PDB file of C-alpha atoms in Angstrom:
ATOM      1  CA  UNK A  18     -17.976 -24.303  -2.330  1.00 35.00           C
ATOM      2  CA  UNK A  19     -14.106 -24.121  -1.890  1.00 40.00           C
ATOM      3  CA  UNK A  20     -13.236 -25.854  -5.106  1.00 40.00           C
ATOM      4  CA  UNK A  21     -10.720 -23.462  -5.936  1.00 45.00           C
ATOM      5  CA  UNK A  22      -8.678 -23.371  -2.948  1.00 43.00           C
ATOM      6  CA  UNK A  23      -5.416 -23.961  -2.966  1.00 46.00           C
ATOM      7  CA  UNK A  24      -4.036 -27.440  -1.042  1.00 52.00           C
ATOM      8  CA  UNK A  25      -1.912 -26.486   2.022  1.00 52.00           C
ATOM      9  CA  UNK A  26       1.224 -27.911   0.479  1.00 59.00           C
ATOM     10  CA  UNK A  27       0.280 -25.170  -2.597  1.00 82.00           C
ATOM     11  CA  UNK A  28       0.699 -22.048  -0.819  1.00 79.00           C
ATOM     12  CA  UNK A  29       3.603 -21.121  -1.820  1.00 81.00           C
ATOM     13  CA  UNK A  30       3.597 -21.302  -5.556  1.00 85.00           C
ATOM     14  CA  UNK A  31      -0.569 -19.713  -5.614  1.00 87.00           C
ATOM     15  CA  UNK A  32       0.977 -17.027  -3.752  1.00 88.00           C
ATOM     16  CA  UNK A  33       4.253 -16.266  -5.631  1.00 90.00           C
ATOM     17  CA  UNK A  34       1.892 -16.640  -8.981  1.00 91.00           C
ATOM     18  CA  UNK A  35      -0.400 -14.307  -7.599  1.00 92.00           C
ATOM     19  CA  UNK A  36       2.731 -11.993  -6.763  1.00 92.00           C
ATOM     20  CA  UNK A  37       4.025 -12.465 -10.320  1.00 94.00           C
ATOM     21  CA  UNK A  38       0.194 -11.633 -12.166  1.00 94.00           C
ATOM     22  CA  UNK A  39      -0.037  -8.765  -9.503  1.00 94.00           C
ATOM     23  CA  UNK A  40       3.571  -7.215 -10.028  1.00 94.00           C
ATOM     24  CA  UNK A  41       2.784  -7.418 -14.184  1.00 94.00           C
ATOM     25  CA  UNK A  42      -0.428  -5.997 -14.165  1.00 94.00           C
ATOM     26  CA  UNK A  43       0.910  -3.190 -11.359  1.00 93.00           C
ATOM     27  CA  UNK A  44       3.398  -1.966 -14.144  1.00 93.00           C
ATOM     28  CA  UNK A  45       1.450  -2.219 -17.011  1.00 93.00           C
ATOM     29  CA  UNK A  46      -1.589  -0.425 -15.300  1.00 93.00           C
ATOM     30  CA  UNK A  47       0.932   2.479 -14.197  1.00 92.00           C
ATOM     31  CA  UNK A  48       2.415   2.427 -17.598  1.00 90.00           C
ATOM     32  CA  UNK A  49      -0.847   2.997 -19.321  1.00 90.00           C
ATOM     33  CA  UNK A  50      -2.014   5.710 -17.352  1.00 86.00           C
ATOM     34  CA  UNK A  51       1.457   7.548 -17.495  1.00 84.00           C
ATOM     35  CA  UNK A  52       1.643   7.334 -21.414  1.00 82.00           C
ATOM     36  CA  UNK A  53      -2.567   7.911 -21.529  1.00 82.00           C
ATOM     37  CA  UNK A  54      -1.544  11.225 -19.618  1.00 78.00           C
ATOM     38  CA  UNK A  55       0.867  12.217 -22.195  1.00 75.00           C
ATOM     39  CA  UNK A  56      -1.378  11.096 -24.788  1.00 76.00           C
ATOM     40  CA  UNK A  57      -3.979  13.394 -23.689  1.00 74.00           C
ATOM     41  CA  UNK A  58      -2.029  16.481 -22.727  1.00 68.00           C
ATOM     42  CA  UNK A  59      -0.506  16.803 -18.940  1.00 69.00           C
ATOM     43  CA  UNK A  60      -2.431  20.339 -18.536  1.00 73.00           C
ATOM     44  CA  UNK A  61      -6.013  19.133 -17.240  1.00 74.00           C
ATOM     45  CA  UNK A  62      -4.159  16.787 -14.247  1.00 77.00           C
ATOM     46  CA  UNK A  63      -1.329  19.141 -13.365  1.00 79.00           C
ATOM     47  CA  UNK A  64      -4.180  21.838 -13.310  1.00 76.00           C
ATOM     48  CA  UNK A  65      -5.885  19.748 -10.253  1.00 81.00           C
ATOM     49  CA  UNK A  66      -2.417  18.558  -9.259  1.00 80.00           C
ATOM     50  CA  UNK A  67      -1.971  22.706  -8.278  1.00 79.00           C
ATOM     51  CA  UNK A  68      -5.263  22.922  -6.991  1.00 79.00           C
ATOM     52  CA  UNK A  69      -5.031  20.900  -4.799  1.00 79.00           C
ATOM     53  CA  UNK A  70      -1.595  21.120  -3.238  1.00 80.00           C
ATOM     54  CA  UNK A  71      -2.730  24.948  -2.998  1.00 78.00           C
ATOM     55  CA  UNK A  72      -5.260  23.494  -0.643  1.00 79.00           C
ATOM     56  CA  UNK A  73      -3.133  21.356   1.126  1.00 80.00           C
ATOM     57  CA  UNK A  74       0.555  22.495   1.402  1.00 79.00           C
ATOM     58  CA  UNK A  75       0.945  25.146   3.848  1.00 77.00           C
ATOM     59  CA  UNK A  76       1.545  28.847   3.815  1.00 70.00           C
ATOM     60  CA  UNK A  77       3.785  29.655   7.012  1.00 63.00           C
ATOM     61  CA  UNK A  78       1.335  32.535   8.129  1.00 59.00           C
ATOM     62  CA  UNK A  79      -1.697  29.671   8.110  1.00 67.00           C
ATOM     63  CA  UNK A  80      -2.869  28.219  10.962  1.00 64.00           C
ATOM     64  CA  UNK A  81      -2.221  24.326   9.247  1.00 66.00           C
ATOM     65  CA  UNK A  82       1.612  25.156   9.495  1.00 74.00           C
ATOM     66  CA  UNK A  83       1.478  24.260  12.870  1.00 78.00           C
ATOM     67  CA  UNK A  84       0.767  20.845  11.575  1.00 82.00           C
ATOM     68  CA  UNK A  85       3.931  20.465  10.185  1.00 85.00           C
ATOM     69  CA  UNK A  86       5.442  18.507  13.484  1.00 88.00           C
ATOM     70  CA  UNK A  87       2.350  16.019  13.068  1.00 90.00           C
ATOM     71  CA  UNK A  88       2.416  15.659   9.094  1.00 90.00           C
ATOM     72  CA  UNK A  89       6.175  14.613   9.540  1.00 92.00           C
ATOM     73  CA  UNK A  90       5.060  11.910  12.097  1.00 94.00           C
ATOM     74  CA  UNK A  91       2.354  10.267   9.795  1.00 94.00           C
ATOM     75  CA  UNK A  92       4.772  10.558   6.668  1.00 94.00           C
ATOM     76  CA  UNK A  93       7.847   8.576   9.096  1.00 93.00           C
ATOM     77  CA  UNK A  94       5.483   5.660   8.706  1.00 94.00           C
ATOM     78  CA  UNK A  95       6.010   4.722   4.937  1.00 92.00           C
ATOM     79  CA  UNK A  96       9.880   5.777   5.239  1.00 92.00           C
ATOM     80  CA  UNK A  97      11.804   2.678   4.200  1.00 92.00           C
ATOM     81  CA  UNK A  98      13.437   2.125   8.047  1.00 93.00           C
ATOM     82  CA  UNK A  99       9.782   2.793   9.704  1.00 95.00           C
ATOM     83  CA  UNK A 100       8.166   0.158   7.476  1.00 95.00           C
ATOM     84  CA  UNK A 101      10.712  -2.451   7.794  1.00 96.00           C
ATOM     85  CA  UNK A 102      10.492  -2.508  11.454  1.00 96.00           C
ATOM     86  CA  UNK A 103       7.241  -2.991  10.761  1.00 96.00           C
ATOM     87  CA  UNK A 104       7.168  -5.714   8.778  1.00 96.00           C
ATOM     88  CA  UNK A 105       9.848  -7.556  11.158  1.00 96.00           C
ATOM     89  CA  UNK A 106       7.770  -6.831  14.047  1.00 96.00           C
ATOM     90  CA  UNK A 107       4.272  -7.929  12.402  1.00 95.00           C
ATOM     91  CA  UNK A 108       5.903 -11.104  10.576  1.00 95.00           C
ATOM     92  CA  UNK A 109       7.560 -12.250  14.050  1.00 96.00           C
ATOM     93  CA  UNK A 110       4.271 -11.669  15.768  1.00 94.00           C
ATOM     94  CA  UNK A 111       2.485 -13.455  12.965  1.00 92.00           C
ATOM     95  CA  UNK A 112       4.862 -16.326  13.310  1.00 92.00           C
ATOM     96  CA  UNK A 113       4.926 -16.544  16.926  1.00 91.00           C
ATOM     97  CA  UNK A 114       1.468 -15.811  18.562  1.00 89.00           C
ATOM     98  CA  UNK A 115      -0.734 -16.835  15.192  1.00 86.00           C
ATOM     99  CA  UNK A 116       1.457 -19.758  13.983  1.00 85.00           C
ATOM    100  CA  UNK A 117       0.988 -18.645  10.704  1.00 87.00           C
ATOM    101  CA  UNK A 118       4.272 -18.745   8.646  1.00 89.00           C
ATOM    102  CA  UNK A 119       1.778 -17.510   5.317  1.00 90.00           C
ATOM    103  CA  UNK A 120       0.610 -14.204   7.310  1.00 93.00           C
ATOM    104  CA  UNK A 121       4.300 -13.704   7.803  1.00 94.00           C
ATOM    105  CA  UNK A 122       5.328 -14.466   4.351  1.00 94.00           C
ATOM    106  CA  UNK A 123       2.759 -12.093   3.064  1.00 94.00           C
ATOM    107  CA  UNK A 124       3.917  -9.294   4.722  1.00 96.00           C
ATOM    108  CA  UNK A 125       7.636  -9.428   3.981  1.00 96.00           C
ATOM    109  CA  UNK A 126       6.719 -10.036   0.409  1.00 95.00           C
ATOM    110  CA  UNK A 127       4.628  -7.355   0.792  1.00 96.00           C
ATOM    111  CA  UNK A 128       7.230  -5.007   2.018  1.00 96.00           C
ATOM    112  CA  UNK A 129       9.789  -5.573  -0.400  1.00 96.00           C
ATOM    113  CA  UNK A 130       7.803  -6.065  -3.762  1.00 95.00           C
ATOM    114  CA  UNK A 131       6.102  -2.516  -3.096  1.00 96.00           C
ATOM    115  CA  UNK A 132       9.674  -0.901  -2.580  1.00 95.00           C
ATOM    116  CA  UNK A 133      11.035  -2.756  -5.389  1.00 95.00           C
ATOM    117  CA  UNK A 134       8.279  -2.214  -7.971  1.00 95.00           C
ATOM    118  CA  UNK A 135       8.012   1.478  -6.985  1.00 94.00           C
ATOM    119  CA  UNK A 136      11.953   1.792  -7.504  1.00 94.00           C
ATOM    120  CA  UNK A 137      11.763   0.051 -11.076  1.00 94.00           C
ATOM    121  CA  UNK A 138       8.354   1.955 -11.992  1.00 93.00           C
ATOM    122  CA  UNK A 139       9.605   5.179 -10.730  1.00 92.00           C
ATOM    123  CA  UNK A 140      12.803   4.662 -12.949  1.00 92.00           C
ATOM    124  CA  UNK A 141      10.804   4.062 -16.268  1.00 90.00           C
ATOM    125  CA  UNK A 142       8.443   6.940 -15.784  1.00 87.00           C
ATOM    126  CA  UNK A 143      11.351   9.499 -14.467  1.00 86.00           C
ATOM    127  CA  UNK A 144       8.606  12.327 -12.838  1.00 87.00           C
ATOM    128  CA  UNK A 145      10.065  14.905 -11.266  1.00 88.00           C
ATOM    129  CA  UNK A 146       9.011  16.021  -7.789  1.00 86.00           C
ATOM    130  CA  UNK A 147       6.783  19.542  -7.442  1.00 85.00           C
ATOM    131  CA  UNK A 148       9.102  22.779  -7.613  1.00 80.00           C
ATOM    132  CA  UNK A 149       7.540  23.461  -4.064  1.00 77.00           C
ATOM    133  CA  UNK A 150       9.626  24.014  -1.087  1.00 76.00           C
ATOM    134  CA  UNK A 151      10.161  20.320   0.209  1.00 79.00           C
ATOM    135  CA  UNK A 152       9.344  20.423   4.081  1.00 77.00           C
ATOM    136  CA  UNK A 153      10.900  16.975   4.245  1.00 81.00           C
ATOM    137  CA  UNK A 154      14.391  15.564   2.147  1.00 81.00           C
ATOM    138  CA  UNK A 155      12.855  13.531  -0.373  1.00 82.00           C
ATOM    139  CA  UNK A 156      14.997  11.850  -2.888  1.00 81.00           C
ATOM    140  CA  UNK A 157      14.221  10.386  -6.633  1.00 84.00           C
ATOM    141  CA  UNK A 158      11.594  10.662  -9.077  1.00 87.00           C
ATOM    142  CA  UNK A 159       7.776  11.413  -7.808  1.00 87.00           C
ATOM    143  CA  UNK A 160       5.485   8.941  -9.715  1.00 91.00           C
ATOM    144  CA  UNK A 161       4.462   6.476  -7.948  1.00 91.00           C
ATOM    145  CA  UNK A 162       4.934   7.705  -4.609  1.00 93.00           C
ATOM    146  CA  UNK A 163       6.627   5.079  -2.294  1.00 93.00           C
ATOM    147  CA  UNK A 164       4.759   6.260   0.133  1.00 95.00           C
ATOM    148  CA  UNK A 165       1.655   5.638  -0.755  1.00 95.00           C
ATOM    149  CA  UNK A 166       2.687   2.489  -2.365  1.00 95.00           C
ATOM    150  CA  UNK A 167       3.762   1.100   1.015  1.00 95.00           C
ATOM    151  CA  UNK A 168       0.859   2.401   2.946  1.00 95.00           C
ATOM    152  CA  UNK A 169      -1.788   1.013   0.414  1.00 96.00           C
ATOM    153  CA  UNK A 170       0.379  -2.175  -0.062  1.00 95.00           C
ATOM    154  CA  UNK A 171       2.061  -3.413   2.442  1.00 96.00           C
ATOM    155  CA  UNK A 172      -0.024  -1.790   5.535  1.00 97.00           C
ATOM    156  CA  UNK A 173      -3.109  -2.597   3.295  1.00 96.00           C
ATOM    157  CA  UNK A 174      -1.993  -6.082   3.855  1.00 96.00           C
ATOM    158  CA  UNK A 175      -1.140  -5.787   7.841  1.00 96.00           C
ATOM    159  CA  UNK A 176      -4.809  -4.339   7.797  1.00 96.00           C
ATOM    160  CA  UNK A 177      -6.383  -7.043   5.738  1.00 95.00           C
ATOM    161  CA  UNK A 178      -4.395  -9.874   7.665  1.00 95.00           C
ATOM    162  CA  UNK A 179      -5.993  -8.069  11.219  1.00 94.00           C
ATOM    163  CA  UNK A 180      -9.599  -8.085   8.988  1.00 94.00           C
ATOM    164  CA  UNK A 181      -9.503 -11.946   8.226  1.00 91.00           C
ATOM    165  CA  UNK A 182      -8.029 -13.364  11.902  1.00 91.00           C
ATOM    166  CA  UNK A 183     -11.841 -10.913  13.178  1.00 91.00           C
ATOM    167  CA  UNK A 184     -13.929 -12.390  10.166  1.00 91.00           C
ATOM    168  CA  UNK A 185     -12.589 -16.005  10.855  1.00 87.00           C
ATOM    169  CA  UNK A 186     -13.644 -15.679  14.504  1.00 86.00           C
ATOM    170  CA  UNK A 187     -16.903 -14.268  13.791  1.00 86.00           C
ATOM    171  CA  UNK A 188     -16.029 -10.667  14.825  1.00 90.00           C
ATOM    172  CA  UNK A 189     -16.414  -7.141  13.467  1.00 90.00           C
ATOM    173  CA  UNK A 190     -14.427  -5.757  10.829  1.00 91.00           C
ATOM    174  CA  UNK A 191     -14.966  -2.301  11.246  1.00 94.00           C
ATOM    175  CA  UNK A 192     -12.008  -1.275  13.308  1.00 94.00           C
ATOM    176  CA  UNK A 193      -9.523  -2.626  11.351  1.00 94.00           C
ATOM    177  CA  UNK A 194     -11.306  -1.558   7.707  1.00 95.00           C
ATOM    178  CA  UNK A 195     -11.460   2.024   9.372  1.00 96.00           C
ATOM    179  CA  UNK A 196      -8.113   2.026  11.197  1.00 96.00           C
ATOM    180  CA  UNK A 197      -6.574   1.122   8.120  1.00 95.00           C
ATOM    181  CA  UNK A 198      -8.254   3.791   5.972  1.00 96.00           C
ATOM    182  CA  UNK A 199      -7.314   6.114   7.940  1.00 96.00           C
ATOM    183  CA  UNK A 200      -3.680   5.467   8.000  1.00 96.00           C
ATOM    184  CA  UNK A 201      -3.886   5.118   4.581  1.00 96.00           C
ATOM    185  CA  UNK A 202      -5.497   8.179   3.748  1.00 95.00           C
ATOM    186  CA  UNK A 203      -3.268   9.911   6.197  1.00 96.00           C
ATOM    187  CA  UNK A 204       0.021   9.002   4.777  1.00 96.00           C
ATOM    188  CA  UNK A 205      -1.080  10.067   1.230  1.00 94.00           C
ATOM    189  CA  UNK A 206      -2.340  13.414   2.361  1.00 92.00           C
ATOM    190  CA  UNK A 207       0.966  13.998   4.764  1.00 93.00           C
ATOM    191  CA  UNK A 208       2.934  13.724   1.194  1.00 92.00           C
ATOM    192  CA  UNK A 209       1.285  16.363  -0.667  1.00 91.00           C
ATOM    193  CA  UNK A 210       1.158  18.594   2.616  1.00 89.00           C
ATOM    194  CA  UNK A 211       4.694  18.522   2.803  1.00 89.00           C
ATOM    195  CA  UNK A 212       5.552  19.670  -1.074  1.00 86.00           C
ATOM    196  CA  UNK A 213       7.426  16.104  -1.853  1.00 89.00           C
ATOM    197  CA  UNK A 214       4.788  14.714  -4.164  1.00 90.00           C
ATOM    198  CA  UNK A 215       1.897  15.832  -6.637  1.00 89.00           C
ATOM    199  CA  UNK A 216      -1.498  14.525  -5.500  1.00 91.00           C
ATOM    200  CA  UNK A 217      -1.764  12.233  -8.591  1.00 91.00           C
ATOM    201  CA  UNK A 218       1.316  10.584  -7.398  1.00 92.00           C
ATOM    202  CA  UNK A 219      -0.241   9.472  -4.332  1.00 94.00           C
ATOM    203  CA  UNK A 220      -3.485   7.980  -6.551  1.00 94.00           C
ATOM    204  CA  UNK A 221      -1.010   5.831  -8.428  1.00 93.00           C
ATOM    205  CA  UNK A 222       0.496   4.485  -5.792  1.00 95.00           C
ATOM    206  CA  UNK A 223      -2.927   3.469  -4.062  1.00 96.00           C
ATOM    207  CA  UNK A 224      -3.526   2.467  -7.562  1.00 96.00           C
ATOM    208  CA  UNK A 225      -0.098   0.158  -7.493  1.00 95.00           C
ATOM    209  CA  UNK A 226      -1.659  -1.079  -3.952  1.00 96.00           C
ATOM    210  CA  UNK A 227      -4.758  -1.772  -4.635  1.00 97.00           C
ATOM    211  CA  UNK A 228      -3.794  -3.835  -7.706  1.00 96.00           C
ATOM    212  CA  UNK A 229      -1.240  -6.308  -5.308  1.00 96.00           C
ATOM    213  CA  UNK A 230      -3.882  -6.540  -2.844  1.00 97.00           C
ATOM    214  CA  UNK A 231      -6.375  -7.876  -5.416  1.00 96.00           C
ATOM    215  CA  UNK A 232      -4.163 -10.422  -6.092  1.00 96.00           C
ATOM    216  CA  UNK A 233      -2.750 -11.646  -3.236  1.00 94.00           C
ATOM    217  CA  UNK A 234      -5.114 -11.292  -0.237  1.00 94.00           C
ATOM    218  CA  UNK A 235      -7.515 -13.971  -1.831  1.00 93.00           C
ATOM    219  CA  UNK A 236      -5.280 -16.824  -1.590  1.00 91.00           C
ATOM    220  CA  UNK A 237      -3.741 -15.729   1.787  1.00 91.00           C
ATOM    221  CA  UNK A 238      -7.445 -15.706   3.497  1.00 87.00           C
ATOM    222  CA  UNK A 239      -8.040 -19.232   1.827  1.00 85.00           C
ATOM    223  CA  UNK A 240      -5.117 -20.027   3.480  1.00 82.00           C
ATOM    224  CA  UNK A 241      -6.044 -19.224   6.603  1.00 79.00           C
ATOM    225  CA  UNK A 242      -9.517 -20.791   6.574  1.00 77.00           C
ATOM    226  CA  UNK A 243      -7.890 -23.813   5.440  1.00 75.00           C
ATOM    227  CA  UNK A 244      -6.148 -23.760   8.455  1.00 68.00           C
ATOM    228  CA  UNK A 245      -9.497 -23.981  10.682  1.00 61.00           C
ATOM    229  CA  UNK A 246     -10.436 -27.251  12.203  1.00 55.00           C
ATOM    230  CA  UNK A 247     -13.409 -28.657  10.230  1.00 49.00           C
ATOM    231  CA  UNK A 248     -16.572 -28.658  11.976  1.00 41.00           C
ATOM    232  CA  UNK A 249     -18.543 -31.999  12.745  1.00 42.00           C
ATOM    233  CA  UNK A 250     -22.088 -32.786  11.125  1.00 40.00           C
ATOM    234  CA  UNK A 251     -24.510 -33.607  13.166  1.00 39.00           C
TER     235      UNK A 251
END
């Protein structure tokens, strides 16, 4: 039963509402946990935040130095110029091969609320970055990362847009749920390995991801079923 669906003609305002209840609840979820943390006492989470970096970042005489060249080419991904290309070149392939002005809308919005929000978030909470030797200029304050922000967010929603065109058309999901894990995953873990963020940076900004995907993939998927010539009883 697709009672709740929003008419064609309603896109627009479900989704910027969505955006709006997404983009409140992002800050106010980040908020909490930031003040929570201070509430409690920061020892207990910096004491894993050191534990695991010493896992992670690497010593120049270990072996996982040497991959430094690779880390640096997984982290380029959620830099502000990579992901903008990105999102031009996915919205304009959206637009043009899928006809689908809504996947393409969804992914600039994407793009620029999870730089935005991470800018304003980052500016209220004022975290400084680890005292580790940055492998990689990073500028600003560390929670939420922006990395992981744009990798859960905004390539979340590339992923998720790839995972509704293969459920639509009766097709697996898995390469596109793993693919997109993966990357994920990869971009996080390429931030603490290169000194510029503490690992519970990178879990708030999946946090901050998760939260806007919640909210807005919904209404773009019953967009696109919408979209689907009805089928004839018989």
């Amino acid at each position: 039963m697709l009672s709740h669906e929003p008419q064609s003609s309603r896109f627009l305002p479900s989704y910027l509402r969505r955006s709006l209840y997404a983009s409140i609840t992002m800050i106010a979820v980040l908020l909490l946990v930031a003040y929570s943390v201070k509430w409690i006492g920061t020892a207990p989470f910096l004491y894993w935040d050191e534990r695991i970096q010493d896992a992670i970042f690497p010593d120049t005489a270990a072996v996982r130095y040497q991959l430094l060249t690779i880390a640096i080419f997984i982290t380029s991904f959620g830099s502000f110029r990579m992901s903008l290309i990105i999102a031009l070149g996915a919205a304009t392939l959206c637009w043009v091969s899928l006809r689908s002005k809504a996947y393409s809308f969804a992914i600039l919005s994407s793009f620029t609320a999870m730089w935005v929000l991470n800018t304003l978030i980052k500016e209220i909470l004022q975290r400084k970055r680890p005292s580790l030797q940055h492998l990689v200029e990073a500028g600003g304050y560390s929670f939420p990362s922006g990395h992981a922000m744009i990798s859960m967010g905004f390539f979340g929603m590339i992923f998720a847009i790839w995972a509704m065109e293969r459920k639509i058309r009766g097709r697996s999901l898995f390469l596109p749920c793993v693919l997109g894990a993966l990357l994920i995953l990869l971009i996080g873990l390429s931030r603490v390995y290169l000194g510029v963020h503490f690992p519970t940076d990178i879990v708030g900004g999946y946090i901050a991801g998760i939260i806007w995907l919640v909210f807005t993939v919904p209404v773009i998927y019953w967009r696109a079923r919408m979209k689907l010539p009805s089928t004839p009883h018989r």
